[in-house]
Every structure is written in structure tokens, then in C-alpha cells.
Amino acid sequence: VPSTKKGAAMLSSLGIERTCLVVTPEHDENTYKSLRNIPGVRVMPACDVNAHEILLHRTLLLTQASLDALRERLGAAPVVASGADGEKG
């Protein structure tokens, strides 16, 4: 169930106090409805994100799935995890 109060509490717990672009992997009605009334916050699916939208906001909030969707859309190479010594593995 969408809740602006819960959405605002989540952003506050993350220390987000200014403009924020929240990127979802795909259209998410609950997230959109929970955050749409918070001033300075914009919610959009990864397929709609562009450089202009990113530059308009102080903070970019992504889940791993959102980041993966953006990387796939942009044709970026996958991130390779590395160990503490910097070697790939």
C-alpha cells in the first residue's frame, strides 16, 4: 500500500534532504505513489532515465536491480567484483 509518510521516512533515514531522483528497475506504482508528493523527489523507471534528469537532482537513489537495468540499457560491461588486494576474482 503506497504511503508518502513511509516514503519520506525512508528518505530521511538515508540522510536524503535535498532533491533526489529515485530510479526503479521498471515502472513501480507503489514507489511512485509513495514519493510523488515529496518536494524535490522524482521517481522514474530505468528505461526513462536520461542525463538531464540525473543532473537536475542532488542525489541519485538506485537499487542493484535499477543499476543493472541502466547498465543493460546503456550496453555497459558488467562490474567485476574484486578482492581486498585489488585482484579480480
Short mmCIF file of N, CA, C and O in Angstrom, two decimals:
data_model
loop_
_atom_site.label_atom_id
_atom_site.label_comp_id
_atom_site.label_asym_id
_atom_site.label_seq_id
_atom_site.Cartn_x
_atom_site.Cartn_y
_atom_site.Cartn_z
N VAL A 1 0.85 -1.18 0.00
CA VAL A 1 0.00 0.00 0.00
C VAL A 1 0.90 1.24 0.00
O VAL A 1 1.75 1.38 0.87
N PRO A 2 0.74 2.14 -0.97
CA PRO A 2 1.55 3.35 -1.04
C PRO A 2 1.35 4.24 0.19
O PRO A 2 0.25 4.40 0.69
N SER A 3 2.44 4.81 0.68
CA SER A 3 2.37 5.69 1.84
C SER A 3 3.46 6.76 1.74
O SER A 3 4.65 6.44 1.82
N THR A 4 3.05 8.01 1.57
CA THR A 4 4.00 9.10 1.49
C THR A 4 4.77 9.24 2.80
O THR A 4 5.97 9.51 2.80
N LYS A 5 4.09 9.01 3.91
CA LYS A 5 4.74 9.10 5.22
C LYS A 5 5.89 8.10 5.32
O LYS A 5 6.99 8.43 5.77
N LYS A 6 5.67 6.87 4.88
CA LYS A 6 6.72 5.84 4.92
C LYS A 6 7.83 6.17 3.93
O LYS A 6 9.01 5.95 4.21
N GLY A 7 7.46 6.68 2.76
CA GLY A 7 8.46 7.07 1.76
C GLY A 7 9.35 8.18 2.28
O GLY A 7 10.57 8.14 2.12
N ALA A 8 8.76 9.19 2.92
CA ALA A 8 9.53 10.30 3.47
C ALA A 8 10.43 9.80 4.60
O ALA A 8 11.59 10.24 4.71
N ALA A 9 9.94 8.88 5.41
CA ALA A 9 10.75 8.32 6.50
C ALA A 9 11.94 7.55 5.95
O ALA A 9 13.05 7.63 6.49
N MET A 10 11.73 6.81 4.86
CA MET A 10 12.81 6.05 4.25
C MET A 10 13.90 7.00 3.74
O MET A 10 15.08 6.79 4.00
N LEU A 11 13.51 8.05 3.03
CA LEU A 11 14.48 9.01 2.51
C LEU A 11 15.22 9.69 3.65
O LEU A 11 16.44 9.87 3.59
N SER A 12 14.51 10.04 4.70
CA SER A 12 15.12 10.67 5.85
C SER A 12 16.13 9.74 6.52
O SER A 12 17.22 10.17 6.91
N SER A 13 15.79 8.46 6.64
CA SER A 13 16.71 7.50 7.27
C SER A 13 17.98 7.32 6.45
O SER A 13 19.03 6.95 6.99
N LEU A 14 17.90 7.58 5.15
CA LEU A 14 19.07 7.51 4.28
C LEU A 14 19.85 8.82 4.25
O LEU A 14 20.87 8.93 3.58
N GLY A 15 19.34 9.83 4.95
CA GLY A 15 20.02 11.11 5.00
C GLY A 15 19.79 11.97 3.77
O GLY A 15 20.55 12.89 3.51
N ILE A 16 18.74 11.69 3.02
CA ILE A 16 18.43 12.45 1.81
C ILE A 16 17.55 13.62 2.19
O ILE A 16 16.40 13.45 2.59
N GLU A 17 18.12 14.83 2.07
CA GLU A 17 17.40 16.03 2.48
C GLU A 17 17.14 16.99 1.34
O GLU A 17 16.42 17.96 1.50
N ARG A 18 17.76 16.75 0.19
CA ARG A 18 17.59 17.64 -0.95
C ARG A 18 16.95 16.89 -2.10
O ARG A 18 16.40 15.82 -1.93
N THR A 19 17.09 17.43 -3.28
CA THR A 19 16.48 16.80 -4.45
C THR A 19 17.03 15.40 -4.66
O THR A 19 18.19 15.12 -4.40
N CYS A 20 16.16 14.53 -5.11
CA CYS A 20 16.55 13.13 -5.27
C CYS A 20 15.81 12.52 -6.46
O CYS A 20 14.61 12.73 -6.62
N LEU A 21 16.55 11.78 -7.26
CA LEU A 21 15.97 11.00 -8.35
C LEU A 21 16.00 9.55 -7.91
O LEU A 21 17.07 9.00 -7.64
N VAL A 22 14.83 8.95 -7.79
CA VAL A 22 14.71 7.55 -7.39
C VAL A 22 14.47 6.74 -8.66
O VAL A 22 13.48 6.96 -9.37
N VAL A 23 15.39 5.83 -8.96
CA VAL A 23 15.30 5.02 -10.17
C VAL A 23 14.85 3.61 -9.80
O VAL A 23 15.44 2.96 -8.94
N THR A 24 13.78 3.17 -10.44
CA THR A 24 13.27 1.82 -10.23
C THR A 24 13.62 0.97 -11.45
O THR A 24 13.78 1.51 -12.55
N PRO A 25 13.75 -0.35 -11.28
CA PRO A 25 14.10 -1.20 -12.43
C PRO A 25 13.05 -1.14 -13.54
O PRO A 25 13.39 -1.19 -14.72
N GLU A 26 11.81 -1.01 -13.16
CA GLU A 26 10.70 -0.88 -14.10
C GLU A 26 9.65 -0.02 -13.42
O GLU A 26 9.81 0.37 -12.27
N HIS A 27 8.57 0.30 -14.11
CA HIS A 27 7.54 1.14 -13.50
C HIS A 27 7.03 0.48 -12.23
O HIS A 27 6.67 -0.69 -12.22
N ASP A 28 7.04 1.24 -11.13
CA ASP A 28 6.61 0.74 -9.83
C ASP A 28 5.59 1.71 -9.25
O ASP A 28 5.95 2.76 -8.71
N GLU A 29 4.34 1.36 -9.39
CA GLU A 29 3.24 2.25 -8.98
C GLU A 29 3.29 2.60 -7.50
O GLU A 29 3.06 3.74 -7.11
N ASN A 30 3.60 1.62 -6.64
CA ASN A 30 3.64 1.89 -5.20
C ASN A 30 4.74 2.88 -4.84
O ASN A 30 4.52 3.80 -4.06
N THR A 31 5.93 2.70 -5.41
CA THR A 31 7.02 3.63 -5.13
C THR A 31 6.67 5.01 -5.65
O THR A 31 6.86 6.01 -4.95
N TYR A 32 6.13 5.08 -6.86
CA TYR A 32 5.74 6.36 -7.44
C TYR A 32 4.73 7.07 -6.55
O TYR A 32 4.90 8.24 -6.19
N LYS A 33 3.68 6.37 -6.15
CA LYS A 33 2.64 6.99 -5.32
C LYS A 33 3.14 7.37 -3.94
O LYS A 33 2.68 8.34 -3.34
N SER A 34 4.11 6.63 -3.41
CA SER A 34 4.65 6.91 -2.09
C SER A 34 5.54 8.15 -2.07
O SER A 34 5.66 8.82 -1.05
N LEU A 35 6.19 8.44 -3.19
CA LEU A 35 7.18 9.52 -3.20
C LEU A 35 6.79 10.74 -4.03
O LEU A 35 7.43 11.78 -3.93
N ARG A 36 5.74 10.65 -4.83
CA ARG A 36 5.41 11.72 -5.78
C ARG A 36 5.06 13.05 -5.12
O ARG A 36 5.22 14.10 -5.72
N ASN A 37 4.57 13.04 -3.89
CA ASN A 37 4.15 14.27 -3.22
C ASN A 37 5.24 14.90 -2.36
O ASN A 37 5.00 15.89 -1.69
N ILE A 38 6.43 14.32 -2.38
CA ILE A 38 7.53 14.86 -1.59
C ILE A 38 8.28 15.87 -2.48
O ILE A 38 8.78 15.51 -3.55
N PRO A 39 8.35 17.14 -2.04
CA PRO A 39 9.01 18.16 -2.86
C PRO A 39 10.46 17.78 -3.18
O PRO A 39 11.21 17.33 -2.30
N GLY A 40 10.85 17.94 -4.43
CA GLY A 40 12.21 17.68 -4.85
C GLY A 40 12.53 16.24 -5.19
O GLY A 40 13.64 15.92 -5.57
N VAL A 41 11.54 15.35 -5.05
CA VAL A 41 11.76 13.93 -5.33
C VAL A 41 11.07 13.56 -6.63
O VAL A 41 9.92 13.93 -6.87
N ARG A 42 11.78 12.84 -7.47
CA ARG A 42 11.22 12.36 -8.74
C ARG A 42 11.49 10.87 -8.83
O ARG A 42 12.57 10.40 -8.49
N VAL A 43 10.50 10.10 -9.26
CA VAL A 43 10.61 8.66 -9.40
C VAL A 43 10.44 8.31 -10.88
O VAL A 43 9.51 8.80 -11.52
N MET A 44 11.35 7.48 -11.41
CA MET A 44 11.20 7.05 -12.79
C MET A 44 11.88 5.70 -13.00
O MET A 44 12.84 5.37 -12.32
N PRO A 45 11.34 4.93 -13.94
CA PRO A 45 11.97 3.64 -14.27
C PRO A 45 13.27 3.86 -15.02
O PRO A 45 13.47 4.89 -15.68
N ALA A 46 14.16 2.87 -14.92
CA ALA A 46 15.48 2.96 -15.56
C ALA A 46 15.38 3.23 -17.06
O ALA A 46 16.22 3.93 -17.62
N CYS A 47 14.34 2.74 -17.70
CA CYS A 47 14.20 2.93 -19.15
C CYS A 47 13.95 4.38 -19.53
O CYS A 47 14.14 4.76 -20.69
N ASP A 48 13.53 5.22 -18.59
CA ASP A 48 13.24 6.63 -18.88
C ASP A 48 14.33 7.59 -18.41
O ASP A 48 14.27 8.78 -18.68
N VAL A 49 15.32 7.11 -17.68
CA VAL A 49 16.35 7.98 -17.12
C VAL A 49 17.24 8.52 -18.24
O VAL A 49 17.59 7.82 -19.17
N ASN A 50 17.57 9.81 -18.10
CA ASN A 50 18.49 10.44 -19.05
C ASN A 50 19.44 11.35 -18.28
O ASN A 50 19.26 11.60 -17.09
N ALA A 51 20.47 11.81 -18.95
CA ALA A 51 21.49 12.64 -18.30
C ALA A 51 20.90 13.90 -17.69
O ALA A 51 21.28 14.32 -16.59
N HIS A 52 19.96 14.51 -18.38
CA HIS A 52 19.34 15.74 -17.87
C HIS A 52 18.67 15.50 -16.53
O HIS A 52 18.84 16.28 -15.59
N GLU A 53 17.90 14.42 -16.41
CA GLU A 53 17.23 14.11 -15.15
C GLU A 53 18.24 13.88 -14.03
O GLU A 53 18.04 14.32 -12.90
N ILE A 54 19.31 13.18 -14.33
CA ILE A 54 20.33 12.91 -13.31
C ILE A 54 20.95 14.22 -12.83
O ILE A 54 21.13 14.42 -11.62
N LEU A 55 21.26 15.12 -13.74
CA LEU A 55 21.90 16.38 -13.38
C LEU A 55 20.98 17.33 -12.62
O LEU A 55 21.46 18.22 -11.92
N LEU A 56 19.68 17.16 -12.75
CA LEU A 56 18.73 18.02 -12.05
C LEU A 56 18.63 17.72 -10.56
O LEU A 56 18.08 18.53 -9.80
N HIS A 57 19.15 16.58 -10.12
CA HIS A 57 18.97 16.15 -8.74
C HIS A 57 20.30 16.03 -8.01
O HIS A 57 21.29 15.61 -8.58
N ARG A 58 20.28 16.37 -6.75
CA ARG A 58 21.48 16.30 -5.91
C ARG A 58 21.85 14.85 -5.60
O ARG A 58 23.02 14.52 -5.49
N THR A 59 20.84 14.00 -5.44
CA THR A 59 21.06 12.61 -5.04
C THR A 59 20.39 11.67 -6.03
O THR A 59 19.29 11.95 -6.52
N LEU A 60 21.05 10.57 -6.31
CA LEU A 60 20.53 9.53 -7.18
C LEU A 60 20.38 8.28 -6.32
O LEU A 60 21.35 7.81 -5.73
N LEU A 61 19.16 7.75 -6.21
CA LEU A 61 18.89 6.58 -5.38
C LEU A 61 18.53 5.41 -6.28
O LEU A 61 17.55 5.48 -7.03
N LEU A 62 19.36 4.36 -6.22
CA LEU A 62 19.18 3.18 -7.06
C LEU A 62 19.24 1.91 -6.22
O LEU A 62 19.99 1.85 -5.25
N THR A 63 18.51 0.92 -6.64
CA THR A 63 18.71 -0.42 -6.08
C THR A 63 19.70 -1.12 -7.02
O THR A 63 19.99 -0.62 -8.12
N GLN A 64 20.19 -2.28 -6.63
CA GLN A 64 21.09 -3.03 -7.51
C GLN A 64 20.36 -3.38 -8.80
O GLN A 64 20.93 -3.31 -9.89
N ALA A 65 19.08 -3.73 -8.70
CA ALA A 65 18.30 -4.07 -9.90
C ALA A 65 18.16 -2.87 -10.83
O ALA A 65 18.21 -3.01 -12.05
N SER A 66 18.00 -1.68 -10.26
CA SER A 66 17.91 -0.45 -11.07
C SER A 66 19.23 -0.18 -11.79
O SER A 66 19.24 0.17 -12.97
N LEU A 67 20.33 -0.35 -11.07
CA LEU A 67 21.64 -0.15 -11.68
C LEU A 67 21.88 -1.16 -12.80
O LEU A 67 22.36 -0.80 -13.87
N ASP A 68 21.51 -2.41 -12.56
CA ASP A 68 21.65 -3.44 -13.59
C ASP A 68 20.83 -3.10 -14.83
O ASP A 68 21.28 -3.26 -15.96
N ALA A 69 19.60 -2.59 -14.62
CA ALA A 69 18.73 -2.22 -15.74
C ALA A 69 19.34 -1.07 -16.54
O ALA A 69 19.31 -1.06 -17.77
N LEU A 70 19.92 -0.09 -15.84
CA LEU A 70 20.58 1.03 -16.53
C LEU A 70 21.79 0.56 -17.31
O LEU A 70 21.99 0.95 -18.45
N ARG A 71 22.59 -0.30 -16.69
CA ARG A 71 23.79 -0.80 -17.37
C ARG A 71 23.41 -1.60 -18.61
O ARG A 71 24.04 -1.49 -19.66
N GLU A 72 22.35 -2.40 -18.51
CA GLU A 72 21.89 -3.18 -19.66
C GLU A 72 21.41 -2.26 -20.77
O GLU A 72 21.72 -2.45 -21.94
N ARG A 73 20.66 -1.24 -20.40
CA ARG A 73 20.13 -0.30 -21.38
C ARG A 73 21.25 0.44 -22.10
O ARG A 73 21.18 0.71 -23.30
N LEU A 74 22.30 0.76 -21.37
CA LEU A 74 23.41 1.52 -21.94
C LEU A 74 24.46 0.63 -22.59
O LEU A 74 25.42 1.13 -23.17
N GLY A 75 24.31 -0.67 -22.45
CA GLY A 75 25.26 -1.60 -23.05
C GLY A 75 26.60 -1.59 -22.34
O GLY A 75 27.63 -1.87 -22.94
N ALA A 76 26.59 -1.25 -21.06
CA ALA A 76 27.83 -1.19 -20.29
C ALA A 76 28.28 -2.59 -19.89
O ALA A 76 27.47 -3.48 -19.68
N ALA A 77 29.57 -2.74 -19.76
CA ALA A 77 30.13 -4.02 -19.34
C ALA A 77 29.75 -4.28 -17.89
O ALA A 77 29.62 -3.35 -17.09
N PRO A 78 29.56 -5.54 -17.51
CA PRO A 78 29.21 -5.86 -16.13
C PRO A 78 30.36 -5.52 -15.18
O PRO A 78 31.53 -5.53 -15.57
N VAL A 79 30.01 -5.19 -13.95
CA VAL A 79 31.01 -4.89 -12.94
C VAL A 79 31.61 -6.20 -12.45
O VAL A 79 30.90 -7.14 -12.15
N VAL A 80 32.94 -6.25 -12.39
CA VAL A 80 33.63 -7.44 -11.90
C VAL A 80 34.04 -7.20 -10.46
O VAL A 80 34.74 -6.22 -10.17
N ALA A 81 33.58 -8.07 -9.56
CA ALA A 81 33.94 -7.94 -8.16
C ALA A 81 35.42 -8.19 -8.00
O ALA A 81 36.00 -9.01 -8.69
N SER A 82 36.05 -7.44 -7.09
CA SER A 82 37.47 -7.66 -6.84
C SER A 82 37.69 -7.89 -5.36
O SER A 82 36.91 -7.44 -4.52
N GLY A 83 38.75 -8.59 -5.04
CA GLY A 83 39.10 -8.87 -3.66
C GLY A 83 39.70 -7.64 -3.00
O GLY A 83 39.93 -6.62 -3.63
N ALA A 84 40.03 -7.76 -1.72
CA ALA A 84 40.60 -6.65 -0.96
C ALA A 84 41.96 -6.22 -1.50
O ALA A 84 42.35 -5.07 -1.39
N ASP A 85 42.68 -7.15 -2.14
CA ASP A 85 44.00 -6.82 -2.67
C ASP A 85 43.94 -6.23 -4.07
O ASP A 85 44.96 -5.96 -4.69
N GLY A 86 42.72 -6.05 -4.60
CA GLY A 86 42.55 -5.45 -5.91
C GLY A 86 42.58 -6.43 -7.05
O GLY A 86 42.39 -6.05 -8.20
N GLU A 87 42.84 -7.69 -6.78
CA GLU A 87 42.85 -8.70 -7.85
C GLU A 87 41.43 -9.09 -8.19
O GLU A 87 40.58 -9.18 -7.31
N LYS A 88 41.18 -9.30 -9.47
CA LYS A 88 39.85 -9.72 -9.90
C LYS A 88 39.61 -11.15 -9.46
O LYS A 88 40.50 -11.97 -9.48
N GLY A 89 38.36 -11.42 -9.08
CA GLY A 89 38.10 -12.77 -8.64
C GLY A 89 36.70 -13.08 -8.43
O GLY A 89 35.71 -12.64 -8.57
#
